Amino acid sequence: MSSVVGAIFSENREKILLIQRRDVPVWVLPGGGIEDGETPIEAIIRECKEETGFDVIVLKKIGDYYPKNRLAKRTYFFECSIVKGNMSTGSETRNIRFFPINELPKWLPPPYEDWIIDAYQNPSTPFSKTLTQVNYPTLIKHLFLHPILVFRFLLARMG
């Protein structure tokens, strides 16, 4: 199974839209799994609508991230733009907010901070990268630093 993630910047590109998940209350980029018969572009448009209330268009593909282990999935990363709608939480979203690029939430789970940097650097052509930030040593480190969040993450991954 693959997933999608989307970067939605403010018009001046000084802020980025993040959602706070309900299952694991951390700030992340909008995104999720690709459903059967769905293209990655259809999936990110659907996920953005479900998680933010906004209808978006895909401006460009930023890149593909490939898992290094079983903790991650192949992820398609897109830059999107809001075309209409009102900011609203959905069943998976606790909160939605634009954050200044230089004032991101204190703790973003890996690899979200790196993804935000990749999107902000505005590559001219899509790239492929290995998801090196999602690994077993990092999982163990975060298990000690944020045990409740890690257990909630693992339970959410199991369905």
PDB file of C-alpha atoms in Angstrom:
ATOM      1  CA  MET A   1       0.000   0.000   0.000  1.00  0.00           C
ATOM      2  CA  SER A   2       1.171   3.519  -0.812  1.00  0.00           C
ATOM      3  CA  SER A   3       0.352   6.886   0.661  1.00  0.00           C
ATOM      4  CA  VAL A   4       0.225  10.553  -0.289  1.00  0.00           C
ATOM      5  CA  VAL A   5       1.134  13.766   1.467  1.00  0.00           C
ATOM      6  CA  GLY A   6       0.514  17.355   0.419  1.00  0.00           C
ATOM      7  CA  ALA A   7       2.188  20.682   1.106  1.00  0.00           C
ATOM      8  CA  ILE A   8      -0.199  23.653   1.053  1.00  0.00           C
ATOM      9  CA  PHE A   9       1.565  27.002   1.386  1.00  0.00           C
ATOM     10  CA  SER A  10       0.110  30.434   1.994  1.00  0.00           C
ATOM     11  CA  GLU A  11       0.118  32.681  -1.074  1.00  0.00           C
ATOM     12  CA  ASN A  12       3.450  34.261  -0.094  1.00  0.00           C
ATOM     13  CA  ARG A  13       4.954  30.812   0.788  1.00  0.00           C
ATOM     14  CA  GLU A  14       5.797  32.037   4.303  1.00  0.00           C
ATOM     15  CA  LYS A  15       3.361  29.628   6.007  1.00  0.00           C
ATOM     16  CA  ILE A  16       2.424  25.987   5.560  1.00  0.00           C
ATOM     17  CA  LEU A  17      -0.842  24.262   6.455  1.00  0.00           C
ATOM     18  CA  LEU A  18      -0.584  21.491   9.049  1.00  0.00           C
ATOM     19  CA  ILE A  19      -3.248  19.321  10.607  1.00  0.00           C
ATOM     20  CA  GLN A  20      -3.309  17.882  14.095  1.00  0.00           C
ATOM     21  CA  ARG A  21      -4.419  14.273  13.940  1.00  0.00           C
ATOM     22  CA  ARG A  22      -7.119  12.875  16.238  1.00  0.00           C
ATOM     23  CA  ASP A  23      -5.625   9.388  16.703  1.00  0.00           C
ATOM     24  CA  VAL A  24      -2.099  10.588  17.478  1.00  0.00           C
ATOM     25  CA  PRO A  25      -2.308  14.298  18.426  1.00  0.00           C
ATOM     26  CA  VAL A  26       0.721  15.521  16.485  1.00  0.00           C
ATOM     27  CA  TRP A  27       0.977  18.126  13.734  1.00  0.00           C
ATOM     28  CA  VAL A  28       1.557  16.703  10.251  1.00  0.00           C
ATOM     29  CA  LEU A  29       0.965  17.516   6.599  1.00  0.00           C
ATOM     30  CA  PRO A  30      -2.398  16.439   5.165  1.00  0.00           C
ATOM     31  CA  GLY A  31      -2.322  13.022   3.566  1.00  0.00           C
ATOM     32  CA  GLY A  32      -3.104   9.360   3.922  1.00  0.00           C
ATOM     33  CA  GLY A  33      -3.491   6.069   2.136  1.00  0.00           C
ATOM     34  CA  ILE A  34      -4.340   5.564  -1.504  1.00  0.00           C
ATOM     35  CA  GLU A  35      -7.608   3.663  -1.906  1.00  0.00           C
ATOM     36  CA  ASP A  36      -8.119   0.852  -4.422  1.00  0.00           C
ATOM     37  CA  GLY A  37      -8.559   2.201  -7.947  1.00  0.00           C
ATOM     38  CA  GLU A  38      -7.402   5.683  -6.948  1.00  0.00           C
ATOM     39  CA  THR A  39      -4.456   7.525  -8.468  1.00  0.00           C
ATOM     40  CA  PRO A  40      -2.032   9.357  -6.168  1.00  0.00           C
ATOM     41  CA  ILE A  41      -3.376  12.716  -7.413  1.00  0.00           C
ATOM     42  CA  GLU A  42      -6.978  11.674  -6.725  1.00  0.00           C
ATOM     43  CA  ALA A  43      -5.900  10.464  -3.282  1.00  0.00           C
ATOM     44  CA  ILE A  44      -4.224  13.732  -2.230  1.00  0.00           C
ATOM     45  CA  ILE A  45      -7.192  15.788  -3.439  1.00  0.00           C
ATOM     46  CA  ARG A  46      -9.554  13.550  -1.428  1.00  0.00           C
ATOM     47  CA  GLU A  47      -7.343  13.507   1.672  1.00  0.00           C
ATOM     48  CA  CYS A  48      -6.972  17.305   1.681  1.00  0.00           C
ATOM     49  CA  LYS A  49     -10.754  17.708   1.451  1.00  0.00           C
ATOM     50  CA  GLU A  50     -11.393  15.159   4.218  1.00  0.00           C
ATOM     51  CA  GLU A  51      -8.750  16.545   6.564  1.00  0.00           C
ATOM     52  CA  THR A  52      -8.960  20.309   5.948  1.00  0.00           C
ATOM     53  CA  GLY A  53     -12.311  21.058   4.300  1.00  0.00           C
ATOM     54  CA  PHE A  54     -10.518  22.632   1.333  1.00  0.00           C
ATOM     55  CA  ASP A  55     -10.824  21.695  -2.318  1.00  0.00           C
ATOM     56  CA  VAL A  56      -7.317  21.737  -3.742  1.00  0.00           C
ATOM     57  CA  ILE A  57      -5.561  21.390  -7.054  1.00  0.00           C
ATOM     58  CA  VAL A  58      -2.179  19.759  -7.445  1.00  0.00           C
ATOM     59  CA  LEU A  59       0.400  22.305  -8.582  1.00  0.00           C
ATOM     60  CA  LYS A  60       3.202  19.807  -8.983  1.00  0.00           C
ATOM     61  CA  LYS A  61       4.703  16.581  -7.800  1.00  0.00           C
ATOM     62  CA  ILE A  62       7.545  17.246  -5.385  1.00  0.00           C
ATOM     63  CA  GLY A  63       8.802  13.688  -5.239  1.00  0.00           C
ATOM     64  CA  ASP A  64       8.518  10.044  -4.267  1.00  0.00           C
ATOM     65  CA  TYR A  65       9.823   8.622  -1.000  1.00  0.00           C
ATOM     66  CA  TYR A  66      10.653   4.935  -0.761  1.00  0.00           C
ATOM     67  CA  PRO A  67      10.643   3.007   2.523  1.00  0.00           C
ATOM     68  CA  LYS A  68      13.869   1.713   3.983  1.00  0.00           C
ATOM     69  CA  ASN A  69      11.995  -0.739   6.227  1.00  0.00           C
ATOM     70  CA  ARG A  70       8.491  -1.905   7.179  1.00  0.00           C
ATOM     71  CA  LEU A  71       7.788   1.178   9.318  1.00  0.00           C
ATOM     72  CA  ALA A  72       7.016   3.293   6.252  1.00  0.00           C
ATOM     73  CA  LYS A  73       5.199   3.115   2.929  1.00  0.00           C
ATOM     74  CA  ARG A  74       6.011   4.499  -0.489  1.00  0.00           C
ATOM     75  CA  THR A  75       4.798   8.081  -0.335  1.00  0.00           C
ATOM     76  CA  TYR A  76       3.933  10.411  -3.199  1.00  0.00           C
ATOM     77  CA  PHE A  77       4.478  14.063  -2.234  1.00  0.00           C
ATOM     78  CA  PHE A  78       2.631  16.922  -3.935  1.00  0.00           C
ATOM     79  CA  GLU A  79       2.400  20.683  -3.631  1.00  0.00           C
ATOM     80  CA  CYS A  80      -1.240  21.714  -3.642  1.00  0.00           C
ATOM     81  CA  SER A  81      -3.148  24.990  -3.722  1.00  0.00           C
ATOM     82  CA  ILE A  82      -6.524  25.804  -2.195  1.00  0.00           C
ATOM     83  CA  VAL A  83      -9.202  26.599  -4.773  1.00  0.00           C
ATOM     84  CA  LYS A  84     -12.257  26.823  -2.509  1.00  0.00           C
ATOM     85  CA  GLY A  85     -13.807  25.690   0.720  1.00  0.00           C
ATOM     86  CA  ASN A  86     -13.695  26.556   4.385  1.00  0.00           C
ATOM     87  CA  MET A  87     -11.191  25.281   6.900  1.00  0.00           C
ATOM     88  CA  SER A  88     -12.914  22.516   8.849  1.00  0.00           C
ATOM     89  CA  THR A  89     -11.863  19.479  10.817  1.00  0.00           C
ATOM     90  CA  GLY A  90     -12.956  16.021   9.787  1.00  0.00           C
ATOM     91  CA  SER A  91     -13.184  12.683  11.535  1.00  0.00           C
ATOM     92  CA  GLU A  92      -9.377  12.307  11.420  1.00  0.00           C
ATOM     93  CA  THR A  93      -8.472  15.919  12.220  1.00  0.00           C
ATOM     94  CA  ARG A  94      -8.411  17.634  15.606  1.00  0.00           C
ATOM     95  CA  ASN A  95      -7.079  21.024  14.468  1.00  0.00           C
ATOM     96  CA  ILE A  96      -5.878  22.849  11.343  1.00  0.00           C
ATOM     97  CA  ARG A  97      -3.527  25.786  11.190  1.00  0.00           C
ATOM     98  CA  PHE A  98      -1.076  27.659   9.000  1.00  0.00           C
ATOM     99  CA  PHE A  99       2.360  27.810  10.658  1.00  0.00           C
ATOM    100  CA  PRO A 100       5.146  30.207   9.671  1.00  0.00           C
ATOM    101  CA  ILE A 101       7.933  28.181   8.047  1.00  0.00           C
ATOM    102  CA  ASN A 102      10.379  29.421  10.688  1.00  0.00           C
ATOM    103  CA  GLU A 103       7.969  28.662  13.599  1.00  0.00           C
ATOM    104  CA  LEU A 104       6.884  25.075  13.045  1.00  0.00           C
ATOM    105  CA  PRO A 105       5.502  23.076  15.995  1.00  0.00           C
ATOM    106  CA  LYS A 106       8.152  22.079  18.527  1.00  0.00           C
ATOM    107  CA  TRP A 107       8.000  18.381  17.725  1.00  0.00           C
ATOM    108  CA  LEU A 108       7.099  17.064  14.289  1.00  0.00           C
ATOM    109  CA  PRO A 109       7.268  13.292  13.885  1.00  0.00           C
ATOM    110  CA  PRO A 110       9.816  12.079  11.353  1.00  0.00           C
ATOM    111  CA  PRO A 111       9.965  12.701   8.410  1.00  0.00           C
ATOM    112  CA  TYR A 112       7.595  15.721   8.357  1.00  0.00           C
ATOM    113  CA  GLU A 113      10.170  18.429   9.078  1.00  0.00           C
ATOM    114  CA  ASP A 114      12.352  17.114   6.241  1.00  0.00           C
ATOM    115  CA  TRP A 115       9.333  16.935   3.938  1.00  0.00           C
ATOM    116  CA  ILE A 116       8.449  20.557   4.704  1.00  0.00           C
ATOM    117  CA  ILE A 117      12.031  21.589   3.921  1.00  0.00           C
ATOM    118  CA  ASP A 118      11.953  19.604   0.664  1.00  0.00           C
ATOM    119  CA  ALA A 119       8.711  21.310  -0.370  1.00  0.00           C
ATOM    120  CA  TYR A 120       9.838  24.785   0.682  1.00  0.00           C
ATOM    121  CA  GLN A 121      13.026  24.468  -1.364  1.00  0.00           C
ATOM    122  CA  ASN A 122      10.659  24.244  -4.353  1.00  0.00           C
ATOM    123  CA  PRO A 123      12.484  21.719  -6.561  1.00  0.00           C
ATOM    124  CA  SER A 124      11.965  22.267 -10.270  1.00  0.00           C
ATOM    125  CA  THR A 125      11.739  18.551 -11.058  1.00  0.00           C
ATOM    126  CA  PRO A 126      10.345  15.680  -8.962  1.00  0.00           C
ATOM    127  CA  PHE A 127      12.886  13.563  -7.113  1.00  0.00           C
ATOM    128  CA  SER A 128      13.083  10.129  -5.522  1.00  0.00           C
ATOM    129  CA  LYS A 129      14.465   9.630  -2.020  1.00  0.00           C
ATOM    130  CA  THR A 130      14.707   6.854   0.517  1.00  0.00           C
ATOM    131  CA  LEU A 131      12.842   7.484   3.785  1.00  0.00           C
ATOM    132  CA  THR A 132      15.891   7.227   6.013  1.00  0.00           C
ATOM    133  CA  GLN A 133      14.309   9.212   8.886  1.00  0.00           C
ATOM    134  CA  VAL A 134      11.734   6.492   9.602  1.00  0.00           C
ATOM    135  CA  ASN A 135      13.842   3.742  11.133  1.00  0.00           C
ATOM    136  CA  TYR A 136      14.009   1.431  14.131  1.00  0.00           C
ATOM    137  CA  PRO A 137      16.574   3.456  16.156  1.00  0.00           C
ATOM    138  CA  THR A 138      14.405   6.573  15.760  1.00  0.00           C
ATOM    139  CA  LEU A 139      11.336   4.585  16.809  1.00  0.00           C
ATOM    140  CA  ILE A 140      13.117   3.391  19.953  1.00  0.00           C
ATOM    141  CA  LYS A 141      14.374   6.913  20.728  1.00  0.00           C
ATOM    142  CA  HIS A 142      10.845   8.317  20.427  1.00  0.00           C
ATOM    143  CA  LEU A 143       9.487   5.416  22.451  1.00  0.00           C
ATOM    144  CA  PHE A 144      11.518   6.718  25.397  1.00  0.00           C
ATOM    145  CA  LEU A 145      10.809  10.410  24.707  1.00  0.00           C
ATOM    146  CA  HIS A 146       7.113  10.130  23.794  1.00  0.00           C
ATOM    147  CA  PRO A 147       5.902   6.639  24.811  1.00  0.00           C
ATOM    148  CA  ILE A 148       2.168   7.369  24.667  1.00  0.00           C
ATOM    149  CA  LEU A 149       2.402   8.927  21.205  1.00  0.00           C
ATOM    150  CA  VAL A 150       4.470   6.029  19.882  1.00  0.00           C
ATOM    151  CA  PHE A 151       2.006   3.447  21.226  1.00  0.00           C
ATOM    152  CA  ARG A 152      -0.889   5.403  19.708  1.00  0.00           C
ATOM    153  CA  PHE A 153       1.007   5.565  16.387  1.00  0.00           C
ATOM    154  CA  LEU A 154       1.645   1.813  16.415  1.00  0.00           C
ATOM    155  CA  LEU A 155      -1.997   1.061  17.268  1.00  0.00           C
ATOM    156  CA  ALA A 156      -3.143   3.371  14.455  1.00  0.00           C
ATOM    157  CA  ARG A 157      -0.806   1.587  11.986  1.00  0.00           C
ATOM    158  CA  MET A 158      -2.330  -1.770  12.940  1.00  0.00           C
ATOM    159  CA  GLY A 159      -5.774  -0.461  12.038  1.00  0.00           C
TER     160      GLY A 159
END
